[in-house]
Amino acid sequence: MNFAGIRWRTGAIVSPGPGSWTLLLAIALLGSAALAASVGAVDVSLFDALRTAWHPELELSPVLRDVRLPRVAAGAAVGAALAVAGAVLQTALRNPLADAGLVGVTAGAGLAALLAILFFPALPALVPMLAFAGGLSAVSAVVALGFRHRGLRAGPLRLVLSGVAIQAVGFAGVALLSFLYADRAPSFAAFLVGSLNGLGWRDAALVTVPTVLGLGVSALAIRPLDVLLLDDATAGGLGVSVRRARLAAATLAAWLAAAAVSVAGLVGFVGLVVPNALRLLVGPGHRALLPASALGGAALVLLADTAARTVVAPIELPVGALLALLGGPYFLVILWRKLP
Amino acid sequence: MSGARLEATRLHLRHAQADRDAVRDVTLAVAPGEIVALVGPNGSGKSTLLAGLAREIAPRAGRVCFDGTPLERWPRRRLARRVARLPQDPAVPEGLTVAGLVANGRHPHVAPLAAFSTRDHAAVREALAAMELGDLRTRPLETLSGGERRRAWIAMVLAQEPELLLLDEPTAALDLRHQWEVLEFLARANRERGLTIVVSLHDLEQAAGLAHRLAILHRGRLYAAGAPERCLGEEMLRDVFAVDARVGKDDGRLTLRVRGPGDPLRSL
C-alpha cells in the first residue's frame, strides 16, 4: 500500500524517500500555519475567514488581518531563513554545530539593534534595518579575517575562530551598553531571547522579502554545496574553487540569518536542530535538505510560537526561549543516540 | 590516441607550512593513453607530486601544463571536465548514498541551475555499472566495505568522464582481491576508453604490472622514469628503497624478492 509516498508493509513503515518527507513537511507547515492563525486569545474561525474570499461584502476579522496573519508570515519566514542558513553553514564550514551565531550574525545584529533602540528611540522602524546591516557587517568582518590568509589551508576552522572572536566583541558591546543604559532599553530583553510578539505587516515584509530572495539564491547553490560535502582536494578536482564557494555560502547564510534576526531577535536552535534532524531523514544531499529545512524550520517556529502564546495565556512567552528549552534536550538525545 | 599531454617542467613544490620543497626539480611528461605509476618510499614526494599535477599545490618554481596551457590559467570547471583527481582517503560525508556521490562527478559538466541531461544520467549509470555498483546505488557510503567504497569513489571520477585521471594510492588498505579489482578496473578503463592515468602506488610489482612507465621518486627528486623492465633494477632498489632485493620474472610479470636491508651507506 502506498500512502503519501510511504510504503506500508504489514504494519511496519518502510522509510519514505526524500520527496515524501518534503510533502509531509509541507502539510505540517500548512497545518501549523492554520493553527497559528486560528488559536490565541481570540479564537478565529478559519472557515469564516476563507468565506470572505468569496464574499467581498464580508470583512476579514481584524485580529486575523492585522495581528495573526503578519505574525504567521513573519514566523514562517524567520523559521525558513534560520533553518536554511544553518543547513548551508553546516556544509560550508564542515561543522554540524555551525549556526548563524557562529559566524557573528547574531552578535552584530544584536549590537546594532541595541544601538538603534538606545539612540533613536523615536524611530522603532530603524531597529530591524540596522540589525540587518549589523549582522551583515559582522559577517563581512569574520569572512575578511577568515579568508585573509591566502595560503592553501584557509579552511573552515579559521572562519569559525574569527566568528567566535567577533561574536565575543559584539556581545561584550551588548553587555556594556545594556549595563550602562539599563533604564532605557526595556524592549531589548525581548530582542535577546527572540520573540515574534507584536509584529505587523511591515515587519513581515522586512523578513519575508530578503528570505525569499535568499532561498532563491540557495537553489543556485545546491550542486556546489553537494560538492562541498566532499573534502577540499576532491571538491577542487571536481572544478569547485573551495575557498570561493565557502565564502559565497557563508555570505548567503549570513544574509538569511540577518533577515530573521532583524525582526525576531536572537531566535536560537532552529538553525541547529532542524537541519541536523532532517539530515537523518532525507540525507545530506542539498536538493532534498534545503527545501525540507525551509519547510521544517517554518513549521517548527510557527508551532513553537503558537505554544508560546497559549501555554500560559494571557502572558506571551518569547518563542526563542521556548525553542531553546525544547531544542537543548532534543539535541542531547540526538547526540547520545549517535555517539558510541 | 586522442587527448592532451600533461607536462611538469622543472617542478618544485612546497607545502604551506613547510620550510623545504617536498618535490624538487621534477620534469615528467605523460602522453595521452599512457599509464604512469609514481613509486618511491614513504616521504619521497609521490602524493605531493600528484597534488601539484592536480593543481592543488601551486608550483614554487617550474610549471605544470595540460594541453600546453599552465594549470593555473585553466578555468577550474573546464579543467575538471578533462582532468579528474581522486585523493588518497577522502572523508565520507555521513548519509551520502553511492548514487549521490557518483552524481557529483557530473558537477563540472552541468550548469548551476540546469537539470541533469540524459547524457549526465547515462554517464552516472555507466560509471556505476563499470564499478559494478548497480545494486548498491541507494546504500549510504558508510555502510559499504572498504573495497566497495573505493569503487564508489572511482565511479565518481569515471562519471566525470575525464581524459586524464590522477589517483593517489587507490589500493591502499584494501585486501588482495579488492586491490586486484581496482587495478583491473583501471587497466580496463585505459584499454577501452583510452583513459590516461597517473597513479601513485606502494607496491612495486603492482605498479610494474599496471603501468606503461614508472616514475621513481627519491627524496623529492625524479630518480628514474621509464618502462618497468628498464628501471626496476636491483641497484635502484638499493639506492631508493634501501633493500637488497632480487628482481625476477614469472609468467611475463616482474617479481620482487627482498633479501635484506640494502647497504645503508649507499642510500645516503
Coordinates of C-alpha atoms in Angstrom, one line a residue:
Chain A
M1 CA 0.0 0.0 0.0
N2 CA 1.2 3.4 -0.8
F3 CA 0.2 6.5 1.1
A4 CA 1.9 9.9 0.7
G5 CA 4.9 8.0 -0.6
I6 CA 5.2 5.9 2.5
R7 CA 5.0 2.3 1.7
W8 CA 3.3 0.3 4.5
R9 CA 4.3 -3.2 4.8
T10 CA 2.4 -5.4 7.3
G11 CA 2.2 -2.6 9.8
A12 CA 5.9 -1.6 9.6
I13 CA 6.7 1.7 7.9
V14 CA 9.3 1.4 5.3
S15 CA 11.4 4.5 5.3
P16 CA 9.9 7.0 2.9
G17 CA 12.1 8.8 0.3
P18 CA 13.2 12.4 0.5
G19 CA 10.3 13.5 -1.8
S20 CA 7.6 12.2 0.5
W21 CA 9.3 13.7 3.6
T22 CA 9.1 17.1 1.8
L23 CA 5.4 16.5 1.1
L24 CA 4.8 15.6 4.7
L25 CA 6.7 18.7 5.9
A26 CA 4.7 20.9 3.5
I27 CA 1.5 19.5 5.0
A28 CA 2.9 20.1 8.5
L29 CA 3.7 23.7 7.6
L30 CA 0.1 24.3 6.3
G31 CA -1.3 22.7 9.4
S32 CA 0.8 24.7 11.8
A33 CA 0.1 28.0 9.9
A34 CA -3.7 27.3 10.2
L35 CA -3.3 26.5 13.9
A36 CA -1.2 29.6 14.5
A37 CA -3.7 31.8 12.7
S38 CA -6.8 30.5 14.5
V39 CA -5.6 29.8 18.0
G40 CA -5.0 32.5 20.6
A41 CA -6.5 35.0 23.0
V42 CA -9.3 35.4 20.4
D43 CA -10.2 32.2 18.6
V44 CA -10.8 32.9 14.9
S45 CA -12.7 30.5 12.6
L46 CA -10.6 29.8 9.6
F47 CA -13.8 28.7 7.8
D48 CA -15.2 32.2 8.2
A49 CA -12.0 33.7 7.1
L50 CA -12.0 31.6 3.9
R51 CA -15.6 32.6 3.2
T52 CA -14.5 36.3 2.9
A53 CA -12.5 35.3 -0.1
W54 CA -15.7 34.6 -2.0
H55 CA -17.9 37.2 -0.4
P56 CA -16.3 40.6 -0.7
E57 CA -19.1 42.1 1.4
L58 CA -17.9 40.2 4.5
E59 CA -14.9 41.7 6.3
L60 CA -11.9 39.7 7.4
S61 CA -11.6 39.5 11.1
P62 CA -9.3 42.4 12.2
V63 CA -7.5 40.1 14.6
L64 CA -6.6 37.8 11.8
R65 CA -5.8 40.5 9.3
D66 CA -3.7 42.8 11.5
V67 CA -2.3 40.5 14.1
R68 CA -2.3 36.8 13.3
L69 CA -1.5 36.8 9.6
P70 CA 1.5 39.1 9.7
R71 CA 2.8 37.1 12.6
V72 CA 2.3 33.8 10.8
A73 CA 4.1 35.2 7.7
A74 CA 7.0 36.6 9.7
G75 CA 7.3 33.4 11.8
A76 CA 7.3 31.2 8.8
A77 CA 10.0 33.3 7.1
V78 CA 12.1 33.5 10.2
G79 CA 12.0 29.7 10.6
A80 CA 12.7 29.0 7.0
A81 CA 15.6 31.5 6.9
L82 CA 17.2 30.3 10.1
A83 CA 16.9 26.6 9.2
V84 CA 18.3 27.1 5.6
A85 CA 21.1 29.3 6.9
G86 CA 22.0 26.6 9.4
A87 CA 22.0 23.9 6.8
V88 CA 24.2 25.9 4.4
L89 CA 26.6 26.9 7.1
Q90 CA 27.0 23.4 8.4
T91 CA 28.0 22.2 5.0
A92 CA 30.2 25.2 4.2
L93 CA 32.1 25.1 7.5
R94 CA 32.0 21.3 7.6
N95 CA 30.8 21.6 11.1
P96 CA 27.5 20.1 12.2
L97 CA 27.3 22.5 15.1
A98 CA 27.6 25.6 13.0
D99 CA 24.7 28.1 13.0
A100 CA 24.3 31.8 12.4
G101 CA 25.7 32.7 15.8
L102 CA 29.0 31.0 15.0
V103 CA 29.8 33.5 12.2
G104 CA 28.9 36.5 14.2
V105 CA 25.5 37.3 12.7
T106 CA 23.6 37.4 15.9
A107 CA 26.2 39.4 17.8
G108 CA 26.4 42.0 15.0
A109 CA 22.6 42.2 14.6
G110 CA 22.1 42.4 18.4
L111 CA 24.6 45.2 18.9
A112 CA 23.2 47.2 16.0
A113 CA 19.6 46.7 17.3
L114 CA 20.6 47.9 20.7
L115 CA 22.3 51.0 19.4
A116 CA 19.1 51.8 17.4
I117 CA 16.9 51.3 20.4
L118 CA 19.1 53.4 22.6
F119 CA 20.0 56.3 20.4
F120 CA 17.0 56.5 18.0
P121 CA 14.1 55.7 20.4
A122 CA 11.7 57.7 18.3
L123 CA 12.3 55.6 15.2
P124 CA 11.4 52.0 16.1
A125 CA 11.3 51.2 12.3
L126 CA 15.0 51.6 12.3
V127 CA 15.7 48.7 14.6
P128 CA 15.3 45.8 12.1
M129 CA 17.1 47.7 9.4
L130 CA 20.1 48.5 11.5
A131 CA 20.0 44.9 12.9
F132 CA 20.1 43.5 9.3
A133 CA 23.0 45.8 8.5
G134 CA 24.8 45.0 11.7
G135 CA 24.5 41.2 11.1
L136 CA 25.9 41.5 7.6
S137 CA 28.8 43.8 8.6
A138 CA 29.8 41.4 11.4
V139 CA 29.8 38.5 8.9
S140 CA 31.9 40.6 6.5
A141 CA 34.4 41.2 9.2
V142 CA 34.5 37.5 10.1
V143 CA 34.9 36.5 6.4
A144 CA 37.5 39.1 5.8
L145 CA 39.5 37.8 8.8
G146 CA 38.9 34.2 8.0
F147 CA 40.0 34.5 4.4
R148 CA 42.8 37.0 4.7
H149 CA 45.3 34.3 4.7
R150 CA 46.0 33.5 1.1
G151 CA 47.6 30.1 1.8
L152 CA 46.0 26.9 0.8
R153 CA 44.6 25.9 4.1
A154 CA 42.4 28.9 4.8
G155 CA 39.9 26.4 6.0
P156 CA 36.7 26.3 8.0
L157 CA 38.5 26.4 11.3
R158 CA 39.9 29.8 10.6
L159 CA 36.4 31.1 9.8
V160 CA 34.9 29.6 12.9
L161 CA 37.6 31.1 15.2
S162 CA 37.2 34.5 13.6
G163 CA 33.5 34.2 14.2
V164 CA 34.0 33.4 17.8
A165 CA 36.2 36.4 18.3
I166 CA 33.8 38.8 16.5
Q167 CA 30.9 37.3 18.5
A168 CA 32.8 37.9 21.8
V169 CA 33.4 41.5 20.9
G170 CA 29.8 42.1 19.8
F171 CA 28.3 40.6 22.9
A172 CA 30.7 42.5 25.1
G173 CA 29.4 45.7 23.5
V174 CA 25.8 44.5 24.1
A175 CA 26.6 43.7 27.7
L176 CA 28.3 47.0 28.3
L177 CA 25.5 49.1 26.7
S178 CA 22.7 47.3 28.5
F179 CA 24.6 47.8 31.8
L180 CA 25.2 51.5 31.2
Y181 CA 21.7 52.2 29.9
A182 CA 19.7 49.6 31.9
D183 CA 16.8 52.0 32.3
R184 CA 16.5 52.9 28.6
A185 CA 16.4 49.5 27.0
P186 CA 13.5 47.6 28.2
S187 CA 12.4 46.2 24.8
F188 CA 15.9 44.9 24.4
A189 CA 15.3 41.9 26.6
A190 CA 12.7 40.7 24.1
F191 CA 15.3 41.0 21.3
L192 CA 17.8 39.0 23.2
V193 CA 15.6 36.0 23.8
G194 CA 13.9 36.2 20.4
S195 CA 10.2 36.9 20.0
L196 CA 7.5 37.4 17.4
N197 CA 5.3 39.5 19.7
G198 CA 3.7 42.5 18.1
L199 CA 5.0 42.0 14.5
G200 CA 3.0 43.8 11.9
W201 CA 2.8 43.6 8.1
R202 CA 5.8 45.9 7.8
D203 CA 8.0 43.6 9.9
A204 CA 6.7 40.6 7.9
A205 CA 7.7 42.2 4.7
L206 CA 11.1 43.1 6.1
V207 CA 11.9 39.5 6.8
T208 CA 9.9 37.8 4.0
V209 CA 11.4 39.7 1.1
P210 CA 15.1 39.0 1.8
T211 CA 14.2 35.5 2.9
V212 CA 12.5 34.7 -0.4
L213 CA 15.5 36.2 -2.2
G214 CA 17.9 34.2 -0.2
L215 CA 16.0 31.0 -0.7
G216 CA 16.1 31.6 -4.4
V217 CA 19.8 32.0 -4.4
S218 CA 20.2 28.9 -2.3
A219 CA 18.6 26.9 -5.1
L220 CA 21.6 28.0 -7.2
A221 CA 23.9 26.7 -4.5
I222 CA 22.5 23.2 -4.4
R223 CA 25.2 21.5 -6.5
P224 CA 28.2 23.4 -5.3
L225 CA 27.1 22.6 -1.7
D226 CA 26.8 18.9 -2.5
V227 CA 30.4 19.0 -3.8
L228 CA 31.5 20.9 -0.6
L229 CA 30.4 17.8 1.4
L230 CA 33.5 16.1 0.0
D231 CA 36.9 17.1 1.2
D232 CA 38.8 20.0 -0.3
A233 CA 41.0 18.1 -2.6
T234 CA 38.1 16.1 -4.1
A235 CA 36.0 19.2 -4.4
G236 CA 38.8 21.1 -6.2
G237 CA 39.2 18.1 -8.6
L238 CA 35.5 18.5 -9.5
G239 CA 36.1 22.1 -10.6
V240 CA 34.9 23.9 -7.5
S241 CA 37.0 26.7 -6.1
V242 CA 36.6 25.6 -2.5
R243 CA 37.5 29.0 -0.9
R244 CA 35.2 31.0 -3.1
A245 CA 32.3 28.5 -2.7
R246 CA 32.7 28.5 1.1
L247 CA 32.8 32.3 1.2
A248 CA 29.7 32.6 -1.0
A249 CA 27.9 30.0 1.1
A250 CA 28.8 31.8 4.4
T251 CA 27.5 35.1 2.9
L252 CA 24.2 33.5 1.8
A253 CA 23.7 32.1 5.2
A254 CA 24.5 35.4 6.9
W255 CA 22.0 37.2 4.6
L256 CA 19.2 34.8 5.6
A257 CA 20.1 34.8 9.3
A258 CA 20.4 38.6 9.4
A259 CA 16.9 38.9 7.8
A260 CA 15.5 36.6 10.5
V261 CA 17.3 38.2 13.5
S262 CA 16.4 41.7 12.4
V263 CA 12.7 41.2 13.1
A264 CA 12.6 38.3 15.6
G265 CA 15.7 38.9 17.6
L266 CA 18.0 36.1 18.7
V267 CA 15.9 33.0 17.9
G268 CA 18.3 30.2 18.6
F269 CA 18.4 26.4 17.9
V270 CA 16.3 26.4 14.7
G271 CA 19.4 26.6 12.6
L272 CA 21.0 23.9 14.6
V273 CA 18.2 21.4 15.3
V274 CA 16.1 21.5 12.1
P275 CA 18.9 20.7 9.5
N276 CA 20.5 18.1 11.8
A277 CA 17.3 16.3 12.4
L278 CA 16.3 16.4 8.7
R279 CA 19.6 15.1 7.6
L280 CA 18.8 11.9 9.4
L281 CA 15.6 11.7 7.4
V282 CA 16.4 13.0 3.9
G283 CA 20.2 12.5 3.8
P284 CA 22.9 15.2 3.3
G285 CA 22.1 16.0 -0.3
H286 CA 21.0 19.6 -0.6
R287 CA 18.4 19.1 -3.3
A288 CA 16.3 17.4 -0.6
L289 CA 17.8 19.0 2.5
L290 CA 17.3 22.7 1.7
P291 CA 13.6 22.6 0.8
A292 CA 13.0 20.3 3.8
S293 CA 14.8 22.6 6.1
A294 CA 12.9 25.6 4.9
L295 CA 9.5 23.9 5.4
G296 CA 10.5 22.2 8.7
G297 CA 12.0 25.4 10.1
A298 CA 8.9 27.4 9.3
A299 CA 6.6 24.8 10.8
L300 CA 8.7 24.5 13.9
V301 CA 8.8 28.2 14.6
L302 CA 5.0 28.6 14.0
L303 CA 4.2 25.7 16.3
A304 CA 6.6 27.0 19.0
D305 CA 5.2 30.5 18.7
T306 CA 1.6 29.2 19.0
A307 CA 2.6 27.3 22.1
A308 CA 4.4 30.4 23.4
R309 CA 1.2 32.4 23.0
T310 CA -1.2 29.9 24.5
V311 CA 0.5 27.8 27.2
V312 CA 0.4 30.4 29.9
A313 CA -2.1 32.9 28.2
P314 CA -2.6 35.8 28.5
I315 CA 1.2 36.0 29.0
E316 CA 3.0 35.7 25.7
L317 CA 6.3 33.8 26.2
P318 CA 9.2 34.7 23.9
V319 CA 9.4 32.0 21.2
G320 CA 13.2 32.0 21.3
A321 CA 13.3 30.9 24.9
L322 CA 10.8 28.2 24.3
L323 CA 12.7 26.9 21.3
A324 CA 15.9 26.7 23.2
L325 CA 14.1 25.0 26.1
L326 CA 12.9 22.3 23.6
G327 CA 15.9 22.3 21.4
G328 CA 18.5 21.7 24.0
P329 CA 17.2 18.4 25.3
Y330 CA 16.3 17.2 21.8
F331 CA 19.9 17.9 20.8
L332 CA 21.2 16.0 23.7
V333 CA 19.1 13.0 22.8
I334 CA 20.4 13.1 19.2
L335 CA 24.0 13.3 20.4
W336 CA 23.5 10.5 22.9
R337 CA 22.0 8.2 20.3
K338 CA 24.7 8.9 17.7
L339 CA 27.8 8.8 19.9
P340 CA 29.1 5.3 20.6
Chain B
M1 CA 45.3 8.2 -29.4
S2 CA 43.5 11.5 -28.9
G3 CA 44.0 13.6 -25.9
A4 CA 46.3 16.1 -24.4
R5 CA 49.7 15.9 -22.7
L6 CA 50.3 16.6 -19.1
E7 CA 53.8 18.1 -18.6
A8 CA 55.6 19.0 -15.5
T9 CA 58.7 21.1 -16.1
R10 CA 61.4 21.6 -13.5
L11 CA 58.7 21.5 -10.9
H12 CA 59.3 22.5 -7.3
L13 CA 56.5 22.0 -4.8
R14 CA 56.3 23.0 -1.2
H15 CA 53.6 22.5 1.4
A16 CA 52.1 25.6 3.0
Q17 CA 53.9 25.4 6.4
A18 CA 57.0 23.5 5.3
D19 CA 60.4 25.1 5.1
R20 CA 61.7 22.9 2.3
D21 CA 60.5 21.6 -1.0
A22 CA 58.8 18.2 -1.0
V23 CA 59.2 17.9 -4.7
R24 CA 62.4 19.2 -6.3
D25 CA 63.1 19.8 -10.0
V26 CA 60.9 17.1 -11.4
T27 CA 60.4 17.0 -15.2
L28 CA 57.9 14.5 -16.4
A29 CA 55.6 14.3 -19.4
V30 CA 52.6 12.0 -19.6
A31 CA 51.4 11.1 -23.1
P32 CA 47.7 10.6 -23.9
G33 CA 46.6 7.0 -23.3
E34 CA 49.5 6.2 -21.1
I35 CA 49.5 4.8 -17.5
V36 CA 52.3 6.2 -15.4
A37 CA 52.9 4.9 -11.9
L38 CA 54.6 7.1 -9.3
V39 CA 56.6 4.9 -6.9
G40 CA 59.0 5.6 -4.2
P41 CA 59.4 5.1 -0.4
N42 CA 57.4 6.9 2.2
G43 CA 58.0 10.6 2.1
S44 CA 59.6 10.6 -1.3
G45 CA 57.0 13.1 -2.7
K46 CA 54.5 10.9 -4.5
S47 CA 51.4 12.4 -3.0
T48 CA 52.8 15.9 -3.2
L49 CA 53.7 15.5 -6.9
L50 CA 50.1 14.2 -7.6
A51 CA 48.7 17.2 -5.7
G52 CA 50.9 19.5 -7.9
L53 CA 49.8 17.8 -11.1
A54 CA 46.1 18.2 -9.9
R55 CA 46.6 22.0 -9.3
E56 CA 46.1 21.5 -5.6
I57 CA 49.5 22.9 -4.7
A58 CA 50.8 25.8 -6.8
P59 CA 54.4 25.4 -8.1
R60 CA 57.1 27.2 -6.1
A61 CA 59.1 27.0 -9.2
G62 CA 58.7 25.4 -12.6
R63 CA 55.3 24.7 -14.0
V64 CA 52.7 22.1 -14.9
C65 CA 50.9 22.3 -18.3
F66 CA 47.9 20.5 -19.5
D67 CA 47.3 20.6 -23.3
G68 CA 50.0 23.3 -23.5
T69 CA 48.4 25.7 -21.0
P70 CA 49.7 26.1 -17.4
L71 CA 47.2 24.7 -14.9
E72 CA 46.6 28.0 -13.1
R73 CA 45.5 29.6 -16.4
W74 CA 42.7 26.9 -16.9
P75 CA 39.2 27.8 -15.7
R76 CA 38.6 25.3 -13.0
R77 CA 35.4 23.8 -14.3
R78 CA 36.8 23.4 -17.8
L79 CA 39.9 21.7 -16.5
A80 CA 37.7 19.4 -14.3
R81 CA 35.9 18.3 -17.4
R82 CA 39.1 16.8 -18.7
V83 CA 41.2 16.0 -15.6
A84 CA 39.8 14.1 -12.6
R85 CA 41.6 13.6 -9.3
L86 CA 41.0 11.1 -6.5
P87 CA 42.8 11.8 -3.2
Q88 CA 44.1 9.0 -1.1
D89 CA 41.5 8.6 1.6
P90 CA 38.7 11.1 1.0
A91 CA 36.4 11.7 4.0
V92 CA 33.0 10.2 3.7
P93 CA 30.0 12.5 4.3
E94 CA 27.5 10.7 6.6
G95 CA 24.3 9.6 4.9
L96 CA 25.5 10.2 1.3
T97 CA 24.4 7.4 -1.0
V98 CA 26.6 5.8 -3.7
A99 CA 24.4 7.3 -6.4
G100 CA 24.6 10.7 -4.7
L101 CA 28.3 10.6 -4.6
V102 CA 28.7 9.4 -8.2
A103 CA 26.4 12.2 -9.4
N104 CA 28.9 14.7 -8.0
G105 CA 31.2 13.6 -10.8
R106 CA 28.9 15.5 -13.3
H107 CA 29.4 18.8 -11.5
P108 CA 31.8 20.3 -14.0
H109 CA 29.6 19.3 -16.9
V110 CA 26.2 20.7 -15.6
A111 CA 25.3 24.4 -15.5
P112 CA 24.3 25.6 -12.0
L113 CA 20.5 25.6 -12.4
A114 CA 20.3 23.1 -15.2
A115 CA 18.8 19.6 -14.6
F116 CA 20.8 16.5 -15.5
S117 CA 20.6 15.8 -19.2
T118 CA 20.2 12.2 -20.5
R119 CA 23.9 12.2 -21.1
D120 CA 24.6 13.1 -17.5
H121 CA 22.3 10.3 -16.3
A122 CA 23.9 7.9 -18.7
A123 CA 27.4 8.8 -17.5
V124 CA 26.4 8.2 -13.9
R125 CA 24.7 4.9 -14.9
E126 CA 27.7 3.7 -16.9
A127 CA 30.1 4.6 -14.1
L128 CA 28.0 2.7 -11.6
A129 CA 27.9 -0.3 -14.0
A130 CA 31.7 -0.2 -14.7
M131 CA 32.4 -0.3 -11.0
E132 CA 29.7 -3.0 -10.5
L133 CA 27.8 -0.8 -8.0
G134 CA 24.3 -1.1 -9.6
D135 CA 22.9 -3.0 -6.6
L136 CA 24.4 -0.7 -4.1
R137 CA 23.4 2.6 -5.6
T138 CA 20.9 3.6 -2.8
R139 CA 23.2 2.5 0.0
P140 CA 24.8 5.1 2.3
L141 CA 28.6 5.1 1.8
E142 CA 29.3 4.4 5.5
T143 CA 27.6 1.0 5.2
L144 CA 29.9 -0.2 2.5
S145 CA 33.0 -2.3 2.8
G146 CA 36.4 -0.6 2.2
G147 CA 36.6 -2.1 -1.3
E148 CA 33.1 -1.1 -2.3
R149 CA 33.7 2.4 -1.0
R150 CA 36.9 2.8 -3.0
R151 CA 34.9 1.6 -6.1
A152 CA 32.3 4.2 -5.4
W153 CA 34.9 7.0 -5.4
I154 CA 36.4 5.7 -8.6
A155 CA 32.9 5.6 -10.1
M156 CA 32.6 9.2 -9.2
V157 CA 35.7 10.2 -11.1
L158 CA 34.6 8.0 -14.0
A159 CA 31.3 9.8 -14.2
Q160 CA 33.4 12.9 -14.6
E161 CA 34.4 11.4 -18.0
P162 CA 37.9 12.8 -17.9
E163 CA 40.6 12.0 -20.3
L164 CA 43.3 12.1 -17.6
L165 CA 42.8 10.6 -14.1
L166 CA 45.1 11.3 -11.2
L167 CA 44.8 8.7 -8.3
D168 CA 46.6 8.6 -5.0
E169 CA 47.3 5.1 -3.8
P170 CA 43.9 3.6 -4.9
T171 CA 44.9 0.2 -3.5
A172 CA 46.0 1.3 0.0
A173 CA 44.3 -0.6 2.9
L174 CA 42.4 -3.0 0.6
D175 CA 42.6 -6.7 0.8
L176 CA 44.2 -8.6 -2.1
R177 CA 41.0 -9.3 -4.0
H178 CA 39.9 -5.7 -3.9
Q179 CA 43.4 -4.4 -4.8
W180 CA 43.3 -6.7 -7.8
E181 CA 39.8 -5.4 -8.8
V182 CA 40.7 -1.8 -8.6
L183 CA 43.9 -2.3 -10.7
E184 CA 41.9 -4.4 -13.2
F185 CA 39.3 -1.6 -13.5
L186 CA 42.0 0.9 -14.1
A187 CA 43.7 -1.2 -16.8
R188 CA 40.3 -1.8 -18.5
A189 CA 39.4 1.9 -18.4
N190 CA 42.8 2.6 -20.0
R191 CA 42.3 -0.1 -22.6
E192 CA 38.7 0.5 -23.5
R193 CA 38.3 4.3 -23.1
G194 CA 41.9 5.4 -23.7
L195 CA 41.9 7.0 -20.2
T196 CA 45.3 8.4 -19.4
I197 CA 46.2 7.5 -15.8
V198 CA 48.8 8.9 -13.3
V199 CA 48.7 6.8 -10.2
S200 CA 50.8 6.6 -7.1
L201 CA 51.3 3.0 -5.8
H202 CA 53.2 1.5 -3.0
D203 CA 53.5 -2.0 -4.4
L204 CA 56.3 -2.1 -7.0
E205 CA 55.0 -5.4 -8.5
Q206 CA 51.5 -3.9 -8.9
A207 CA 53.0 -0.7 -10.4
A208 CA 55.1 -2.7 -12.9
G209 CA 52.1 -4.9 -13.8
L210 CA 49.8 -1.9 -14.4
A211 CA 51.8 0.9 -15.8
H212 CA 53.5 1.5 -19.1
R213 CA 56.0 3.6 -17.4
L214 CA 57.3 4.0 -13.8
A215 CA 58.4 7.4 -12.4
I216 CA 60.6 6.6 -9.4
L217 CA 60.8 9.3 -6.8
H218 CA 63.6 9.6 -4.2
R219 CA 63.6 12.4 -1.7
G220 CA 61.5 14.6 -3.8
R221 CA 63.6 14.1 -7.0
L222 CA 62.9 12.0 -10.0
Y223 CA 65.4 9.2 -9.7
A224 CA 64.4 7.5 -13.0
A225 CA 61.5 7.2 -15.4
G226 CA 60.9 4.6 -18.0
A227 CA 59.4 1.2 -18.8
P228 CA 59.2 -1.1 -15.7
E229 CA 61.6 -3.7 -17.1
R230 CA 64.2 -1.0 -17.6
C231 CA 64.1 0.9 -14.4
L232 CA 63.1 -1.7 -11.8
G233 CA 66.6 -2.9 -11.1
E234 CA 68.5 -4.2 -8.2
E235 CA 70.7 -1.1 -8.0
M236 CA 67.6 1.2 -7.9
L237 CA 66.1 -0.9 -5.1
R238 CA 69.2 -0.5 -3.1
D239 CA 69.6 3.2 -3.8
V240 CA 65.9 4.3 -3.4
F241 CA 64.2 1.7 -1.3
A242 CA 67.3 0.7 0.8
V243 CA 66.7 -3.0 0.3
D244 CA 68.7 -5.8 -1.1
A245 CA 66.3 -7.5 -3.5
R246 CA 66.2 -9.8 -6.5
V247 CA 64.1 -8.9 -9.5
G248 CA 62.8 -11.9 -11.4
K249 CA 60.2 -12.7 -13.9
D250 CA 57.2 -15.0 -13.5
D251 CA 54.7 -15.6 -16.2
G252 CA 55.8 -12.4 -18.0
R253 CA 55.4 -10.2 -14.9
L254 CA 58.2 -8.7 -12.9
T255 CA 58.6 -10.1 -9.4
L256 CA 60.5 -8.9 -6.4
R257 CA 62.1 -10.8 -3.6
V258 CA 63.5 -8.7 -0.7
R259 CA 66.5 -10.5 0.9
G260 CA 67.5 -7.9 3.5
P261 CA 68.4 -4.3 4.1
G262 CA 70.5 -2.6 1.4
D263 CA 73.9 -1.2 2.3
P264 CA 72.8 1.8 4.4
L265 CA 75.8 3.9 3.1
R266 CA 74.6 3.6 -0.4
S267 CA 71.2 5.2 0.4
L268 CA 72.7 8.4 1.9

